[in-house]
Structure formats: C-alpha cells, structure tokens
CSV table of C-alpha atoms in Angstrom, one decimal:
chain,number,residue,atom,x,y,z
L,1,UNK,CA,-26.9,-8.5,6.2
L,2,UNK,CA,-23.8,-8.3,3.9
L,3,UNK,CA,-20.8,-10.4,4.6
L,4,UNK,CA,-18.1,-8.0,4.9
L,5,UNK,CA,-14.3,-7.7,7.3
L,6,UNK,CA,-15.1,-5.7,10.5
L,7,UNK,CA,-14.3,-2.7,10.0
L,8,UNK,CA,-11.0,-1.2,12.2
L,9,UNK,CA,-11.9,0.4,15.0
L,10,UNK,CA,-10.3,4.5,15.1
L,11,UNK,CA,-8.5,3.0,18.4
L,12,UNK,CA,-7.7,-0.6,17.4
L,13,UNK,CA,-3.9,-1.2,16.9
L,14,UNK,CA,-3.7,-2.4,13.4
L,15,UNK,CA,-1.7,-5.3,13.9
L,16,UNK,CA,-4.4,-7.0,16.8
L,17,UNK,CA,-4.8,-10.3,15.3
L,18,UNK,CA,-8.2,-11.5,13.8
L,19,UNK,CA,-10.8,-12.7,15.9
L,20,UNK,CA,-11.8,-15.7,13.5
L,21,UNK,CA,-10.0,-18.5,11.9
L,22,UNK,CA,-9.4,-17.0,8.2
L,23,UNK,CA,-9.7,-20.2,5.9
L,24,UNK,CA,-13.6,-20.4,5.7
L,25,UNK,CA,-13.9,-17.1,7.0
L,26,UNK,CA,-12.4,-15.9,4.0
L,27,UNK,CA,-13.9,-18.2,1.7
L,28,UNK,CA,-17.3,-16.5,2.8
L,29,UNK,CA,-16.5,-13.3,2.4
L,30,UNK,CA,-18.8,-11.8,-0.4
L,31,UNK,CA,-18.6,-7.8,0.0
L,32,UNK,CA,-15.7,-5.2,0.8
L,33,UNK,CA,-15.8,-1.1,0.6
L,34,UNK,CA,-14.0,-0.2,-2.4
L,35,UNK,CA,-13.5,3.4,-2.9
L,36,UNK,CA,-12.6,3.4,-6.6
L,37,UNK,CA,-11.1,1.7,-9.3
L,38,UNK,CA,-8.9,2.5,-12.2
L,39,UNK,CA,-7.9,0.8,-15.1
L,40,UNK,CA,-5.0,1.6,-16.9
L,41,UNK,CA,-2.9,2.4,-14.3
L,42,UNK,CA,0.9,2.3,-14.9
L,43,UNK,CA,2.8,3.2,-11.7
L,44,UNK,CA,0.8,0.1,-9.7
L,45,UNK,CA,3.3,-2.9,-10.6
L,46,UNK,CA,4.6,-4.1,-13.7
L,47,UNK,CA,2.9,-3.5,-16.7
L,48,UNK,CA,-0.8,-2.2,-17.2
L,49,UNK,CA,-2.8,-2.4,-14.1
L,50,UNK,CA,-6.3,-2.7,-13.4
L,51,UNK,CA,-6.3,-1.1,-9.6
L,52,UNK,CA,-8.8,-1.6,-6.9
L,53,UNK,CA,-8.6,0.9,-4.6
L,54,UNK,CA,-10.1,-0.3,-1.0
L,55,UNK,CA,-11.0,2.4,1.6
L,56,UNK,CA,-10.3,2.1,5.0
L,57,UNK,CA,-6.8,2.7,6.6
L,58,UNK,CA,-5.2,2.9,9.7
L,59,UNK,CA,-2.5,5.4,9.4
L,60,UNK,CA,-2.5,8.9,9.4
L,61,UNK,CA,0.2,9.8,7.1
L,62,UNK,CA,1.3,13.4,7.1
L,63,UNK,CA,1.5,13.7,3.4
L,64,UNK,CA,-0.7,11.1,2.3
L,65,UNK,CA,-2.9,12.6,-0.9
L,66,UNK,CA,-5.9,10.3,-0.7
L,67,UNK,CA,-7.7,11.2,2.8
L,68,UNK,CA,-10.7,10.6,1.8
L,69,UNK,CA,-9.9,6.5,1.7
L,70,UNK,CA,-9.7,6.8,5.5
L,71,UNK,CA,-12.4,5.4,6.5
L,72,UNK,CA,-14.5,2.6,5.1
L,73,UNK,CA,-17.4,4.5,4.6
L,74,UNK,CA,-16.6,6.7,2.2
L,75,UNK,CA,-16.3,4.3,-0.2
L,76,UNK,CA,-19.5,1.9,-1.4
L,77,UNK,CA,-19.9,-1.4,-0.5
L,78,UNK,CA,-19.7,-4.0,-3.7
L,79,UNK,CA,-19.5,-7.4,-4.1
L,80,UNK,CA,-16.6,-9.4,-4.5
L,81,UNK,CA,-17.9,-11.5,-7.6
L,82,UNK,CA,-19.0,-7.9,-8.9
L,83,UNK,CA,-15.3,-6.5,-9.3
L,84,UNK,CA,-14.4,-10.1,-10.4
L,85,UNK,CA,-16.4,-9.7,-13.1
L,86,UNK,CA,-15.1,-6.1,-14.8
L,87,UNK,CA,-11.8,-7.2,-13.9
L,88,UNK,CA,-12.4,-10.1,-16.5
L,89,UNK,CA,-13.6,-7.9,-18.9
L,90,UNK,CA,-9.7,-6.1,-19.2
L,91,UNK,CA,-8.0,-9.5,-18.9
L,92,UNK,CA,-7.0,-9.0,-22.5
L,93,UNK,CA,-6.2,-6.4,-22.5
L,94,UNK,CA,-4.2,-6.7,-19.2
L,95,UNK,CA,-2.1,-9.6,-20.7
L,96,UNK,CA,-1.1,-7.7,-23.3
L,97,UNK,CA,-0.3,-5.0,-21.3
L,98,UNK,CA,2.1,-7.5,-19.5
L,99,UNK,CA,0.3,-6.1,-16.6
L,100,UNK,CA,-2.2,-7.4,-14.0
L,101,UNK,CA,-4.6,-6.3,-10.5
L,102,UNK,CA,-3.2,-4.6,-7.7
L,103,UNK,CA,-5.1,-4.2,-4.6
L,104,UNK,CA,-4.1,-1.0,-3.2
L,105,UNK,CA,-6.2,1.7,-0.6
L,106,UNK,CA,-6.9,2.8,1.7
L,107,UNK,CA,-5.2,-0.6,3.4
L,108,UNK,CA,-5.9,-3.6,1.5
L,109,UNK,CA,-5.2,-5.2,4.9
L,110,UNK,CA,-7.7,-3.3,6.5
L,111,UNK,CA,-10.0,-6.1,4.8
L,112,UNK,CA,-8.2,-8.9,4.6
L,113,UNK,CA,-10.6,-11.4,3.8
L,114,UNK,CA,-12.1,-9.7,1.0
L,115,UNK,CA,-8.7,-8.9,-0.3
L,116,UNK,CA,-8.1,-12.3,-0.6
L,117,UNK,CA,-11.2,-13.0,-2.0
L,118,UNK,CA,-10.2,-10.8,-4.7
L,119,UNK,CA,-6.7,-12.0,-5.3
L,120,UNK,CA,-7.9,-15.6,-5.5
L,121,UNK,CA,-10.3,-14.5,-8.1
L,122,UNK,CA,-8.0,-12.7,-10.6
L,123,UNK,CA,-5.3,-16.2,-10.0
L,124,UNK,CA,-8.4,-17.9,-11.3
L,125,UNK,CA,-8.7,-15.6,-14.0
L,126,UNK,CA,-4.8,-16.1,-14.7
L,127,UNK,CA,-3.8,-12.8,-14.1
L,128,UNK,CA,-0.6,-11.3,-12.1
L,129,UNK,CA,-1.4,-10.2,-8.9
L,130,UNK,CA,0.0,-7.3,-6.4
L,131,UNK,CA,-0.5,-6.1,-3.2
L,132,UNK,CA,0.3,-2.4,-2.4
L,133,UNK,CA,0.4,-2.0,1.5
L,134,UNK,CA,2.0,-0.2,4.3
L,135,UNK,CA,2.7,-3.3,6.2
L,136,UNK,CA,1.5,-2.1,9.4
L,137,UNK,CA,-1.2,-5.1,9.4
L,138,UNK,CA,1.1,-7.7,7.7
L,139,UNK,CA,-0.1,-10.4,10.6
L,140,UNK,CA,-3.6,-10.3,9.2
L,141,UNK,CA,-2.3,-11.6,5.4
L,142,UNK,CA,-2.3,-15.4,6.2
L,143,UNK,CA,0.1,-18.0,4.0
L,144,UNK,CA,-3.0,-18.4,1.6
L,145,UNK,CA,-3.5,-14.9,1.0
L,146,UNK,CA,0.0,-14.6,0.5
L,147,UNK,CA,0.1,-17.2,-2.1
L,148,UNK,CA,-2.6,-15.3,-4.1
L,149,UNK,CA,-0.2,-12.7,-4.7
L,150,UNK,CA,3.1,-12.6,-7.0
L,151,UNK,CA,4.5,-9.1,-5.9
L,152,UNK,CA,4.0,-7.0,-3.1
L,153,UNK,CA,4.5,-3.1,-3.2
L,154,UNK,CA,5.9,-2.3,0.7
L,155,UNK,CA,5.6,1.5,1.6
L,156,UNK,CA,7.8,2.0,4.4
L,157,UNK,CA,7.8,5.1,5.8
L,158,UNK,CA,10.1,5.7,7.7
L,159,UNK,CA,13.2,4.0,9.5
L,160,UNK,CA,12.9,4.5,12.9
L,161,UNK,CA,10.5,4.2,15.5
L,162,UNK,CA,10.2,7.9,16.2
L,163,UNK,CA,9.9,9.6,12.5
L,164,UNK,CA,7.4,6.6,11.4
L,165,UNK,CA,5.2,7.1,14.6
L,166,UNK,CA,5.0,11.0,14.1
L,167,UNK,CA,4.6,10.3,10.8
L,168,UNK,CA,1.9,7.6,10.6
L,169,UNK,CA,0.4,7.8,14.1
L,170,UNK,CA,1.8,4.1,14.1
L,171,UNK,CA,4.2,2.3,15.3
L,172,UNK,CA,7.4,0.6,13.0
L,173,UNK,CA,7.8,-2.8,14.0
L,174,UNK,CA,5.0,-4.6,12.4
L,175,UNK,CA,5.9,-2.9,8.9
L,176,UNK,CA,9.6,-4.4,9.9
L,177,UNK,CA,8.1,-8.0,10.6
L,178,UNK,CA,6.0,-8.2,7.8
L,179,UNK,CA,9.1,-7.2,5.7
L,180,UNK,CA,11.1,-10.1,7.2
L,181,UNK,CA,8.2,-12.6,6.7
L,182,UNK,CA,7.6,-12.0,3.1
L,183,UNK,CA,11.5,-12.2,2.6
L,184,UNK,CA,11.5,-15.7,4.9
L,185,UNK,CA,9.3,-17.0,2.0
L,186,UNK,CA,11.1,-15.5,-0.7
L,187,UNK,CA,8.2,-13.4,-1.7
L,188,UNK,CA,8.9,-10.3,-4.5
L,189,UNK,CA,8.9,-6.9,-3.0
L,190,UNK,CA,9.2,-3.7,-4.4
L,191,UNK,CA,10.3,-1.0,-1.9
L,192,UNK,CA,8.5,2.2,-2.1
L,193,UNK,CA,9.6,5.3,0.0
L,194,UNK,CA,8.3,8.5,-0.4
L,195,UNK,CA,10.8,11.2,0.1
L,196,UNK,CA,9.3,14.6,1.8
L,197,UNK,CA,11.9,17.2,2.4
L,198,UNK,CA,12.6,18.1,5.9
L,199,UNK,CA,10.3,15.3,6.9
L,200,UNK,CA,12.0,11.4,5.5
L,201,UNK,CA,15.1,13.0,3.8
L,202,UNK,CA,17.6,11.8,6.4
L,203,UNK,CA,20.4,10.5,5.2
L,204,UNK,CA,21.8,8.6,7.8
L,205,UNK,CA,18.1,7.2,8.5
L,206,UNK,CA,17.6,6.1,4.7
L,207,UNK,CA,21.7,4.4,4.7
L,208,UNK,CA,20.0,2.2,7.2
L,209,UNK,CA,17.0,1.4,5.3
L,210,UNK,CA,18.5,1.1,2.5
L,211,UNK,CA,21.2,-1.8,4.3
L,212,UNK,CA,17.7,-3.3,5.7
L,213,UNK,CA,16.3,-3.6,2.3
L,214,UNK,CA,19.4,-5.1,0.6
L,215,UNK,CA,19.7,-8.0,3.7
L,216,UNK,CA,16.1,-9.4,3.1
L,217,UNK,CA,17.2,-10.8,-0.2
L,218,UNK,CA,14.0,-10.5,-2.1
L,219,UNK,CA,13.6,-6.6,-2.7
L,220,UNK,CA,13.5,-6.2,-6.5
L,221,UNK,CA,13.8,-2.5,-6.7
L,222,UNK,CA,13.2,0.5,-5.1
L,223,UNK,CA,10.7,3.3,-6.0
L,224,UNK,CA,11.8,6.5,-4.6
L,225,UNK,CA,8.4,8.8,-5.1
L,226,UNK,CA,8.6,12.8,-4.6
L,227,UNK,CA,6.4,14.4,-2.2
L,228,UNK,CA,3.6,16.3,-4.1
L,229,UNK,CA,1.0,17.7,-2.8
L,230,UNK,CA,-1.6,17.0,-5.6
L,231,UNK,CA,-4.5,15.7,-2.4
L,232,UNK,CA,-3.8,19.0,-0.4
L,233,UNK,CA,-7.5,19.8,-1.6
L,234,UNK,CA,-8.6,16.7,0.0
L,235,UNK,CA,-7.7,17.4,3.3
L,236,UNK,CA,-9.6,21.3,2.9
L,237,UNK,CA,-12.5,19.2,1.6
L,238,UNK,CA,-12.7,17.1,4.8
L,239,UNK,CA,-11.8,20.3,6.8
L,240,UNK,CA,-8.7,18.5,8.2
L,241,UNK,CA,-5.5,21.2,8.6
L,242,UNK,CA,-2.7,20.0,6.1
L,243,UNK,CA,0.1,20.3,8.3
L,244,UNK,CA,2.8,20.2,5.0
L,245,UNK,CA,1.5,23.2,3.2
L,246,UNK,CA,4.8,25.1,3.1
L,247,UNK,CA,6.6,21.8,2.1
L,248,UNK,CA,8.2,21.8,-1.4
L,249,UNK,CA,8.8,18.9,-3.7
L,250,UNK,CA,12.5,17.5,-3.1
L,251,UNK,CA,14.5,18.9,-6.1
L,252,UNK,CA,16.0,16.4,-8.9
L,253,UNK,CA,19.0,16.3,-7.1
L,254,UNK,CA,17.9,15.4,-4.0
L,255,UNK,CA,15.7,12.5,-5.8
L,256,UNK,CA,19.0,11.5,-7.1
L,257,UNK,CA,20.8,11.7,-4.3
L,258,UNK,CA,18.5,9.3,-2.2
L,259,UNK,CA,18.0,6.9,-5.2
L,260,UNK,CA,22.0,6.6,-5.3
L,261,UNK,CA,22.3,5.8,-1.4
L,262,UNK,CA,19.6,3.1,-2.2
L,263,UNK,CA,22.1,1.6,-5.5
L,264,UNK,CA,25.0,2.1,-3.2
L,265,UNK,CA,23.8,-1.3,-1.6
L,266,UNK,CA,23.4,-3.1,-4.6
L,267,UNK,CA,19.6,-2.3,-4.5
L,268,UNK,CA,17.9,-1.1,-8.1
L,269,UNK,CA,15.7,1.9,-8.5
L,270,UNK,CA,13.4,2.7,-10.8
C-alpha cells in the first residue's frame, strides 16, 4: 500500500488540522500525486526553476486556468525519492540559473507531508527552495516544513471575507493567519494577486491589502498577474461551465494602476 497524505475530502475545511503528529509522519512519507512537472520555468521564484506541480486543491477559483489539478487523481502517483532524483539531474544547471524547486499545484498543502519530503530533499541537494500556495491550509506546514523553504509565493485572493468566499468557495482568515505566521518568523514572501476585471479590481479592497502586506514586514514584492483565460479549454474539457467567459484581460493601465496602489505603500512590484 503506498505511503501517501490523505487525500482532502470535497467537504473537508481545508484548514482542519492533521490527524497525526507530522515529525515521523512526515519522515515516512514516500509517495505524493504529482500532476506534472516543468523545468525551466521562469515566473516560479527567482531564477530558473525546476516546478513540481502537485494535484489536488481545495479551492474553487473562478478563474483559475489549471482545473484539471483539482483533484488528486488526475495526477499519478510517484515517489518522492523518484522526483528527488530528476531534480538532481538539473541542479547545475539550476545553480547557474540562480534559480531553484518550487512546489506549486494544485495545493502543495493539500499534501503536506510529501511536500516536505520534497523540500527537505532539494536542501540536501543545496538547492533554493519555494513554496507557491494559497494559504488557505497554512496550519498544516509545521516549523520544519517551514524551515525547508527560503521563499514562499502567497496568492491571496482577495481582501475580504465576502469577494474571497465567492471567489474561492473558501473562507479568508486562514490565508490571513498564515500570512501573519510566516511574517512572525520573518519568512520571505512574495505577494501574488491576480487582478480579474470586474471581479478583484476594487480599489478600495486592494488599498487595504496592499496596507496589510506592507505591515507584515517580510513581503519582498508583489506580483500583480493579469487575468487570462488561457485554461478556459480546461474547464469545457471537464464539462464544467466557465462562469468568466465574457471577462476581458485588465488593460495596461489598469495593471498599472493596481501595481502603483501596491508602491504607494512602499511595497515593490515586479
């Protein structure tokens, strides 16, 4: 029987706490659901990145444009010391691309164990490390998984409660907390909001998250990332009804705008 996280239940709150101490839990965890991999990715973190792409994931973004990392099972079950191994084989090449492994989804967090499996395996290796995460299961990274990784990549969503529930289908507050705990131990973030006219282009909403973010201390920029609707296929492929089809990408201005509200508070964008 493989040795895998339990998957997340459809009607689980995310941020239920794990059933199981984590320290030899973890340690014992061999094989995860990855749904695929890429290995020169550039928009990941700094530098070149080698990105593992977990499937499974609690939220039900509006506009997300990978769907089909929903659920676990849509991606294939691989060992831990199997994605260890390739990843060694670009370490080079990753070093010299001043670059690193981000674990990304999907939720990473939706596995947590073999998430950290994987991070402690590429600090063994030597190589940066990233987490790219929605937050929304932030209790179930424990302080050794967060020591594993050197920069996390927090999507929030949305700023209040309402707009990130009909959003996600999730509730805010354990994005918030998570925020606030990787800031209480001085962890790097980098902010990433993605701005969906109509939908998260509130002004007064993103002033506010935008004051949030600059009073943690430890955000090191923000990525502001046009709506696109490069997945819409996706969602006609899993015969779900895309409910932004008549949503436009913001214009340059807009981008502009928002990024300038974010510098406004001393906060830098990319």
């Amino acid at each position: 029987m493989p040795l895998t996280d339990m998957p997340v239940a459809p009607d689980r709150c995310p941020c239920a706490p794990l059933a199981a101490p984590q320290g030899a839990a973890r340690a014992g965890v061999r094989e995860g659901w990855v749904h695929s991999i890429e290995t020169g990715a550039a928009a990941d973190g700094p530098g070149i990145r080698y990105v593992v792409f977990l499937s499974g994931c609690p939220l039900r973004c509006l506009y997300c444009h990978n769907p089909d990392t929903w659920h676990q099972r849509n991606g294939r079950l691989a060992a831990a010391d199997e994605i260890l191994s390739d990843i060694a084989r670009y370490r080079g090449f990753l070093r010299a691309g001043r670059g690193g492994v981000t674990i990304s989804g999907g939720e990473p967090l939706a596995q947590p164990r073999f998430t950290a499996a994987l991070l402690r395996g590429c600090k063994a290796l030597g190589l940066h490390t990233a987490m790219d995460t929605s937050g929304v299961a932030g209790n179930k990274a424990d302080d050794a998984m967060l020591a594993d990784v050197d920069l996390v990549l927090l999507d929030i969503k949305a700023f209040s409660e309402a707009r990130y529930r009909r959003l996600t289908g999730a509730p805010l507050a354990p994005t918030l907390a998570f925020a606030h705990r990787l800031a209480a131990v001085g962890k790097p973030v980098w902010l990433r909001y993605v701005l969906v006219p109509g939908l998260t282009d509130d002004r007064r909403e993103i002033e506010a998250l935008a004051g949030f973010a600059a009073g943690l201390g430890n955000v090191e920029r923000v990525d502001v990332l046009p709506f696109h609707k490069l997945g819409e296929y996706k969602w006609a492929d899993s015969g779900r009804p895309y409910r932004l089809a008549d949503v436009s990408p913001p214009s340059r201005e807009l981008v502009d705008e928002v990024c300038g509200l974010f510098r406004s508070h001393g906060l830098r964008t990319a």
